[in-house]
Amino acid sequence: MDTPPRLKLAIQKSGRLTDNSLDLLVRCGLKYSRAKDQLLCFGENMPLDVLLVRDDDIPDLVQEDVCELGIVGLNVVEEKRLGFRARGVEPLFEQVMTLDYGRCRLSVALPEDQRYDGPASLAGRRIATTYPNILARWLADRGVAAQVVTLSGAVEIAPRLGRADLICDLVSTGSTLAANHLREVETVLESQAVLIRTPVPVAEEKREWMDRLVKRMDGVQQVRESKYIMLHAPREALPLIASLLPGSEHPTIVPLEGTTEKVAVHAVCRENVFWETLESLKAAGASAILVLPVEKMLP
Ligand code: PRT
Ligand code: ZN
């Protein structure tokens, strides 16, 4: 019997994106067993193998067609893409969708006791970064001739060591910058985890699974924020109540036994439903309001 060809997806082995990426796959229905060397998760109920690697290697694995899919930060994807282009190599990875985790920004920061007078004031200054291609493009777009100092890590201490005047590094909470007396002055790139795929055509069976997986990921993401809301509403208040339901397009209106003045309203809200929304609904005449989590959704 022929074994079906198996899709390969690369994710970060151990780091900020690992838990969320595995959790996303489990929510997509994947059951896996992890190989002894910890480098591969074997999909038991899908023809899918998950390779666990360093995040910097993920675009290369897709580029070389070792993996059809990868999950990695947009910052890494962009840096690789520009790096390939600079070497005259066509990048062979496409962004399929953004994922709702790994959010951060690549920012320029300078010692907090120094003045900042806009991008033009960076001319002739040394900026330390592990993202030289993204930074160089940002500077070029603004016509600024600064010196990019490429480091492999510990960027935040470069100004103190006299290796650079400023830095360009990833920031999420900002506490690393604060601890190093640095002030964020420009956002170079907003980033989050993204799903990338090879543009090279893949065998029919693999493609079907790829499409299914992408649809399921999309469904999982929509569900995370979504809520199912049920309430009773006076008929005349329906337009106002419908306008208060966050991210819901067509609520279902159901008649209520024994009354013509009130109806039941059911709706999927694609945004979180906060207490403030419930209070506004109540003020608009709604009663018996119920908010339920959505388990699965196939758009
Ligand atoms: O070993 P491997 O190469 O796989 O891991 P890595 O050390 O290169 O990556 P890792 O796990 O640190 O980050 C993986 C991805 O998470 C990054 O490529 C980003 O897309 C995303 N991400 C989200 C972040 C951050 N937030 C983040 N805060 N990556 C790094 N940081 C670092 C930043 O470089 C700085 O040192 O955290 C520090 C700043 O954090 P705050 O909270 O103090 O601002
Ligand atoms: Zn890395």
Coordinates of C-alpha atoms and ligand atoms in Angstrom, one line a residue:
M1 CA 0.0 0.0 0.0
D2 CA 1.3 3.5 -0.9
T3 CA 1.9 5.7 2.1
P4 CA 0.5 9.2 1.3
P5 CA 3.2 12.0 0.9
R6 CA 3.7 13.9 4.1
L7 CA 3.6 17.7 4.4
K8 CA 6.4 19.3 6.3
L9 CA 6.0 22.3 8.5
A10 CA 8.9 24.0 10.4
I11 CA 8.3 25.7 13.7
Q12 CA 10.7 27.2 16.3
K13 CA 12.2 24.5 18.5
S14 CA 12.5 26.4 21.7
G15 CA 11.7 30.0 22.1
R16 CA 8.9 32.6 22.2
L17 CA 6.9 31.1 19.3
T18 CA 7.1 27.4 20.2
D19 CA 4.2 26.9 22.7
N20 CA 1.8 29.0 20.7
S21 CA 2.7 27.3 17.4
L22 CA 2.2 23.8 18.9
D23 CA -1.0 24.9 20.6
L24 CA -2.3 26.2 17.2
L25 CA -1.6 22.9 15.5
V26 CA -3.3 21.0 18.3
R27 CA -6.3 23.3 18.0
C28 CA -6.3 22.4 14.3
G29 CA -6.9 18.8 15.3
L30 CA -3.3 17.5 15.1
K31 CA -2.4 14.6 17.3
Y32 CA 1.4 14.1 17.4
S33 CA 4.1 12.0 18.9
R34 CA 7.5 13.6 19.5
A35 CA 10.6 11.8 18.2
K36 CA 13.3 10.9 20.8
D37 CA 15.7 13.5 19.4
Q38 CA 13.0 16.1 20.0
L39 CA 13.5 17.4 16.5
L40 CA 10.3 16.2 14.9
C41 CA 6.7 15.8 15.8
F42 CA 5.1 13.0 13.8
G43 CA 1.4 13.7 13.0
E44 CA -0.5 10.6 13.9
N45 CA -3.9 11.6 12.4
M46 CA -2.7 13.9 9.6
P47 CA 0.1 13.3 7.0
L48 CA 2.0 16.2 8.6
D49 CA 5.5 16.3 10.1
V50 CA 6.5 19.2 12.2
L51 CA 10.2 20.0 12.2
L52 CA 11.6 21.8 15.3
V53 CA 14.4 24.1 14.3
R54 CA 16.0 27.5 15.1
D55 CA 13.7 30.3 13.9
D56 CA 16.4 31.8 11.7
D57 CA 16.5 28.5 9.7
I58 CA 12.8 28.4 8.9
P59 CA 12.7 30.6 5.8
D60 CA 15.7 28.7 4.4
L61 CA 14.0 25.3 4.9
V62 CA 11.1 26.6 2.9
Q63 CA 13.4 28.2 0.3
E64 CA 15.2 24.9 -0.2
D65 CA 11.8 23.1 -0.4
V66 CA 12.7 20.9 2.6
C67 CA 9.5 22.1 4.2
E68 CA 6.4 23.3 2.4
L69 CA 5.3 25.4 5.3
G70 CA 6.8 27.4 8.2
I71 CA 5.7 29.5 11.1
V72 CA 8.1 32.3 12.0
G73 CA 8.2 36.0 13.0
L74 CA 7.6 38.5 10.2
N75 CA 10.9 40.2 11.3
V76 CA 12.8 37.0 10.4
V77 CA 10.9 36.6 7.1
E78 CA 11.5 40.2 6.0
E79 CA 15.2 40.1 7.0
K80 CA 15.7 36.9 4.9
R81 CA 13.7 38.1 2.0
L82 CA 15.8 41.3 1.7
G83 CA 19.0 39.3 2.3
F84 CA 18.2 37.0 -0.6
R85 CA 17.3 39.9 -2.9
A86 CA 20.5 41.7 -2.0
R87 CA 22.4 38.6 -3.2
G88 CA 20.4 38.4 -6.4
V89 CA 18.5 35.2 -5.2
E90 CA 14.7 35.1 -5.6
P91 CA 13.0 34.4 -2.2
L92 CA 11.0 31.2 -2.5
F93 CA 8.6 31.7 0.4
E94 CA 5.2 33.5 0.4
Q95 CA 3.3 34.7 3.4
V96 CA 0.0 32.9 3.7
M97 CA -1.5 34.5 6.8
T98 CA -0.6 36.4 9.9
L99 CA -1.0 34.6 13.2
D100 CA -2.3 36.2 16.4
Y101 CA 0.9 35.8 18.6
G102 CA 4.6 36.8 18.7
R103 CA 3.7 40.5 18.5
C104 CA 6.6 42.9 18.8
R105 CA 8.2 45.8 16.9
L106 CA 11.6 46.5 15.5
S107 CA 12.5 49.9 16.8
V108 CA 15.3 52.4 16.8
A109 CA 16.3 53.5 20.3
L110 CA 18.9 55.8 21.7
P111 CA 20.5 56.6 25.1
E112 CA 17.7 58.3 27.0
D113 CA 19.7 61.4 27.8
Q114 CA 20.2 62.2 24.1
R115 CA 18.0 64.3 21.9
Y116 CA 16.3 62.9 18.8
D117 CA 15.4 65.1 15.8
G118 CA 13.9 62.7 13.4
P119 CA 15.4 60.2 10.8
A120 CA 17.6 62.9 9.2
S121 CA 19.5 63.3 12.4
L122 CA 20.7 59.7 12.1
A123 CA 23.0 60.6 9.2
G124 CA 26.6 59.6 9.9
R125 CA 25.7 57.7 13.2
R126 CA 26.3 54.1 14.0
I127 CA 23.2 51.9 14.6
A128 CA 23.7 48.4 16.0
T129 CA 21.3 45.7 15.0
T130 CA 20.7 42.0 14.2
Y131 CA 18.4 43.1 11.4
P132 CA 20.8 44.9 9.0
N133 CA 18.8 44.4 5.8
I134 CA 15.5 45.7 7.3
L135 CA 17.3 48.7 8.9
A136 CA 19.2 49.5 5.7
R137 CA 16.0 49.5 3.7
W138 CA 14.3 51.8 6.2
L139 CA 17.2 54.2 6.1
A140 CA 17.4 54.1 2.3
D141 CA 13.6 54.8 2.1
R142 CA 14.3 58.0 4.1
G143 CA 17.5 58.9 2.2
V144 CA 19.5 58.7 5.4
A145 CA 23.2 57.6 5.2
A146 CA 23.9 56.0 8.6
Q147 CA 26.3 53.2 9.4
V148 CA 24.7 49.9 10.1
V149 CA 26.7 47.8 12.7
T150 CA 25.6 44.2 12.4
L151 CA 25.7 42.2 15.7
S152 CA 24.6 38.7 16.5
G153 CA 23.1 39.5 19.9
A154 CA 23.2 41.7 23.0
V155 CA 22.4 44.7 20.9
E156 CA 21.0 46.7 23.8
I157 CA 24.5 47.0 25.4
A158 CA 26.2 48.2 22.2
P159 CA 25.9 52.0 23.0
R160 CA 27.4 51.5 26.5
L161 CA 30.3 49.5 25.1
G162 CA 30.9 52.3 22.5
R163 CA 30.2 50.0 19.6
A164 CA 27.4 52.1 18.3
D165 CA 25.5 55.3 19.0
L166 CA 22.0 53.9 18.7
I167 CA 20.4 50.5 18.4
C168 CA 17.6 48.9 16.3
D169 CA 16.1 45.9 18.1
L170 CA 12.9 44.0 18.8
V171 CA 10.8 45.4 21.6
S172 CA 7.6 44.0 23.2
T173 CA 7.1 45.4 26.7
G174 CA 10.0 47.9 26.5
S175 CA 11.5 46.8 29.8
T176 CA 14.8 45.7 28.2
L177 CA 15.2 49.2 26.7
A178 CA 14.3 50.8 30.1
A179 CA 16.8 48.6 32.0
N180 CA 19.5 49.8 29.6
H181 CA 18.5 53.5 29.7
L182 CA 17.4 53.5 26.1
R183 CA 14.5 55.4 24.6
E184 CA 12.4 54.1 21.7
V185 CA 12.1 56.7 18.9
E186 CA 11.1 55.1 15.7
T187 CA 9.2 51.9 14.7
V188 CA 10.9 50.3 11.7
L189 CA 8.6 47.2 11.5
E190 CA 5.5 45.9 13.3
S191 CA 5.9 42.1 13.6
Q192 CA 4.0 39.0 14.6
A193 CA 4.2 35.3 13.8
V194 CA 3.3 34.5 10.2
L195 CA 2.6 31.3 8.2
I196 CA 4.8 31.0 5.1
R197 CA 4.7 28.5 2.2
T198 CA 6.7 27.5 -0.8
P199 CA 5.5 29.0 -4.1
V200 CA 6.7 25.7 -5.7
P201 CA 3.7 23.6 -6.8
V202 CA 3.2 20.6 -4.5
A203 CA 1.6 17.2 -5.2
E204 CA -2.2 17.2 -5.2
E205 CA -2.6 15.2 -2.0
K206 CA -0.2 17.4 -0.1
R207 CA -1.9 20.5 -1.5
E208 CA -5.3 19.4 -0.2
W209 CA -3.9 19.0 3.3
M210 CA -2.1 22.3 3.0
D211 CA -5.4 24.0 2.1
R212 CA -7.2 22.2 4.9
L213 CA -4.6 23.2 7.5
V214 CA -4.7 26.8 6.4
K215 CA -8.5 26.9 6.6
R216 CA -8.4 25.3 10.1
M217 CA -5.8 27.8 11.3
D218 CA -8.0 30.6 10.0
G219 CA -11.0 29.1 11.9
V220 CA -8.9 28.7 15.1
Q221 CA -7.9 32.3 15.0
Q222 CA -11.4 33.6 14.3
V223 CA -12.7 31.5 17.2
R224 CA -10.2 32.8 19.7
E225 CA -11.8 36.2 19.8
S226 CA -15.4 35.2 18.9
K227 CA -18.4 34.8 21.2
Y228 CA -21.9 33.6 20.6
I229 CA -24.4 36.0 22.1
M230 CA -28.1 35.5 22.8
L231 CA -30.5 38.1 24.1
H232 CA -34.1 39.2 24.2
A233 CA -34.8 42.6 22.6
P234 CA -37.9 44.8 22.1
R235 CA -38.6 44.9 18.3
E236 CA -38.3 48.6 18.1
A237 CA -34.8 48.5 19.6
L238 CA -33.5 46.0 17.1
P239 CA -31.5 48.4 14.9
L240 CA -29.8 50.0 17.9
I241 CA -29.1 46.6 19.5
A242 CA -27.7 45.1 16.2
S243 CA -25.4 48.1 15.9
L244 CA -24.0 47.5 19.4
L245 CA -23.0 43.8 18.7
P246 CA -19.3 43.9 18.1
G247 CA -18.1 42.4 14.7
S248 CA -21.4 40.7 13.9
E249 CA -22.9 41.0 10.5
H250 CA -26.3 39.3 10.3
P251 CA -27.9 38.4 13.6
T252 CA -30.6 35.8 13.6
I253 CA -33.9 37.0 14.9
V254 CA -36.2 34.4 16.4
P255 CA -39.8 35.0 17.5
L256 CA -40.6 34.4 21.2
E257 CA -43.6 32.4 22.3
G258 CA -46.4 34.5 23.8
T259 CA -45.2 38.0 22.8
T260 CA -45.0 40.0 19.6
E261 CA -43.2 42.9 21.1
K262 CA -40.0 41.0 22.0
V263 CA -37.8 38.8 19.9
A264 CA -34.7 36.7 20.6
V265 CA -31.4 37.8 18.9
H266 CA -28.6 35.3 18.3
A267 CA -25.3 36.4 16.8
V268 CA -21.7 35.4 16.5
C269 CA -19.5 38.4 17.5
R270 CA -16.1 38.2 15.9
E271 CA -14.6 40.5 18.5
N272 CA -14.4 40.1 22.3
V273 CA -17.5 41.1 24.1
F274 CA -16.7 43.3 27.1
W275 CA -18.9 44.2 30.1
E276 CA -19.3 47.7 28.7
T277 CA -21.0 46.2 25.6
L278 CA -23.4 44.2 27.8
E279 CA -24.2 47.3 29.8
S280 CA -24.9 49.3 26.6
L281 CA -27.1 46.4 25.3
K282 CA -29.0 46.4 28.5
A283 CA -29.5 50.2 28.4
A284 CA -30.8 49.8 24.8
G285 CA -33.6 47.5 26.1
A286 CA -32.0 44.0 25.9
S287 CA -32.6 41.4 28.6
A288 CA -31.7 37.8 29.3
I289 CA -28.2 38.3 27.8
L290 CA -26.0 35.2 27.5
V291 CA -22.5 35.2 26.1
L292 CA -21.0 31.8 25.2
P293 CA -17.6 30.8 23.9
V294 CA -17.3 29.4 20.4
E295 CA -15.6 26.1 20.2
K296 CA -15.0 25.7 16.4
M297 CA -15.9 27.7 13.3
L298 CA -15.4 27.0 9.6
P299 CA -15.8 30.3 7.7
Ligands
PRT1 O1 17.0 29.9 19.2 P1 16.2 30.7 18.2 O2 17.1 31.4 17.2 O3 15.1 29.9 17.6 O4 15.5 31.9 19.0 P2 15.7 33.4 19.1 O5 16.4 33.7 20.4 O6 16.3 34.0 17.8 O7 14.2 34.0 19.2 P3 13.2 34.3 20.3 O8 12.6 33.0 20.9 O9 13.8 35.2 21.3 O10 12.1 35.0 19.5 C1 11.4 34.4 18.5 C2 10.5 35.5 17.8 O11 9.6 36.0 18.8 C3 11.2 36.7 17.3 O12 11.8 36.5 16.0 C4 10.0 37.7 17.2 O13 9.3 37.5 16.0 C5 9.2 37.3 18.4 N1 9.3 38.2 19.6 C6 8.2 38.8 20.2 C7 10.4 38.6 20.2 C8 10.0 39.4 21.2 N2 8.7 39.5 21.2 C9 11.0 40.0 22.1 N3 10.7 40.8 23.0 N4 11.7 38.3 20.0 C10 12.6 38.8 20.8 N5 12.4 39.7 21.8 C11 13.5 40.1 22.7 C12 14.2 41.4 22.1 O14 15.2 41.0 21.1 C13 14.8 42.0 23.3 O15 16.0 41.4 23.7 O16 13.1 40.5 23.9 C14 13.8 41.7 24.4 C15 12.9 42.8 24.5 O17 11.7 42.5 25.2 P4 11.0 43.5 26.1 O18 9.7 42.8 26.5 O19 11.9 43.8 27.3 O20 10.7 44.7 25.3
ZN2 ZN 16.8 33.1 16.2

